mmCIF file of C-alpha atoms in Angstrom:
data_model
loop_
_atom_site.group_PDB
_atom_site.id
_atom_site.type_symbol
_atom_site.label_atom_id
_atom_site.label_comp_id
_atom_site.label_asym_id
_atom_site.label_seq_id
_atom_site.Cartn_x
_atom_site.Cartn_y
_atom_site.Cartn_z
ATOM 1 C CA MET A 1 67.392 97.709 90.588
ATOM 2 C CA ARG A 2 65.024 95.670 92.780
ATOM 3 C CA ALA A 3 66.196 93.102 95.074
ATOM 4 C CA ILE A 4 63.767 90.433 96.937
ATOM 5 C CA THR A 5 64.443 90.457 100.580
ATOM 6 C CA GLY A 6 62.370 86.823 100.979
ATOM 7 C CA VAL A 7 61.296 83.670 99.612
ATOM 8 C CA SER A 8 57.562 82.385 100.176
ATOM 9 C CA ALA A 9 54.888 80.559 98.438
ATOM 10 C CA LEU A 10 52.388 82.625 99.597
ATOM 11 C CA SER A 11 51.614 85.740 97.912
ATOM 12 C CA GLY A 12 52.036 89.187 100.169
ATOM 13 C CA ALA A 13 54.167 91.169 102.007
ATOM 14 C CA MET A 14 55.678 90.631 105.900
ATOM 15 C CA ASN A 15 55.713 93.833 107.570
ATOM 16 C CA GLY A 16 54.419 95.514 104.338
ATOM 17 C CA HIS A 17 58.040 95.174 102.797
ATOM 18 C CA ARG A 18 57.963 93.338 99.581
ATOM 19 C CA SER A 19 61.447 94.341 98.106
ATOM 20 C CA VAL A 20 64.339 96.867 98.818
ATOM 21 C CA THR A 21 65.720 99.442 95.992
ATOM 22 C CA LEU A 22 69.029 99.107 95.712
ATOM 23 C CA ARG A 23 70.992 102.328 94.060
ATOM 24 C CA ARG A 24 74.491 102.882 93.370
ATOM 25 C CA GLU A 25 74.419 105.863 96.366
ATOM 26 C CA SER A 26 73.318 103.654 99.051
ATOM 27 C CA PHE A 27 76.315 101.392 98.117
ATOM 28 C CA ALA A 28 78.832 103.865 98.007
ATOM 29 C CA ALA A 29 77.618 104.954 101.464
ATOM 30 C CA ALA A 30 77.856 101.317 103.082
ATOM 31 C CA THR A 31 81.204 100.945 101.602
ATOM 32 C CA ARG A 32 82.564 104.170 103.276
ATOM 33 C CA LYS A 33 80.626 103.692 106.263
ATOM 34 C CA GLY A 34 82.645 100.250 106.736
ATOM 35 C CA GLY A 35 86.303 101.521 105.849
ATOM 36 C CA LYS A 36 85.838 104.173 108.340
ATOM 37 C CA GLU A 37 85.664 101.763 111.295
ATOM 38 C CA GLY A 38 89.602 101.940 110.694
ATOM 39 C CA HIS A 39 91.751 99.328 111.367
ATOM 40 C CA ASP A 40 95.403 99.528 112.091
ATOM 41 C CA PRO A 41 98.226 98.692 109.635
ATOM 42 C CA SER A 42 99.173 95.333 111.353
ATOM 43 C CA VAL A 43 95.776 93.802 110.630
ATOM 44 C CA ALA A 44 95.895 94.936 106.717
ATOM 45 C CA ARG A 45 99.627 93.330 106.708
ATOM 46 C CA ILE A 46 98.425 90.184 108.712
ATOM 47 C CA ASP A 47 95.714 89.943 106.135
ATOM 48 C CA ARG A 48 98.030 90.052 103.163
ATOM 49 C CA LEU A 49 100.243 87.705 104.668
ATOM 50 C CA ILE A 50 97.486 84.916 105.221
ATOM 51 C CA SER A 51 96.040 85.865 101.556
ATOM 52 C CA ALA A 52 99.811 84.970 100.585
ATOM 53 C CA ALA A 53 99.908 81.818 102.569
ATOM 54 C CA GLY A 54 96.587 80.663 101.089
ATOM 55 C CA ALA A 55 97.887 81.178 97.681
ATOM 56 C CA VAL A 56 101.053 79.202 98.122
ATOM 57 C CA ALA A 57 99.018 76.312 100.139
ATOM 58 C CA LEU A 58 96.799 76.188 96.903
ATOM 59 C CA ALA A 59 99.789 76.350 94.335
ATOM 60 C CA LEU A 60 101.082 73.426 96.345
ATOM 61 C CA SER A 61 98.232 71.221 96.255
ATOM 62 C CA ALA A 62 97.619 71.887 92.621
ATOM 63 C CA PHE A 63 100.964 70.719 91.854
ATOM 64 C CA TYR A 64 100.460 67.771 94.032
ATOM 65 C CA PHE A 65 97.326 66.649 92.616
ATOM 66 C CA ALA A 66 98.123 67.134 88.819
ATOM 67 C CA PRO A 67 99.674 63.864 88.422
ATOM 68 C CA ILE A 68 96.554 61.868 90.319
ATOM 69 C CA VAL A 69 94.231 63.672 88.222
ATOM 70 C CA GLY A 70 96.251 63.735 84.859
ATOM 71 C CA SER A 71 96.877 59.645 85.308
ATOM 72 C CA ILE A 72 92.840 59.369 86.020
ATOM 73 C CA PHE A 73 92.153 61.402 82.720
ATOM 74 C CA LEU A 74 94.975 59.387 80.680
ATOM 75 C CA LYS A 75 93.254 56.067 81.244
#
């Protein structure tokens, strides 16, 4: 698979590199490298709490705006 690293109207490459080859091995290596940084469990817990709070806010806003949007489409 090839990925375009830049968009230009001019043909030619900047610094001699026109595209990069993406491989599954390089993606797996990058994923492992990011996971090795190591966050303590409290960061993961806070991340889950923030995600849950966002889901609750999204659900409440859907319930709040549902009658308004419904009345618009029923007219």
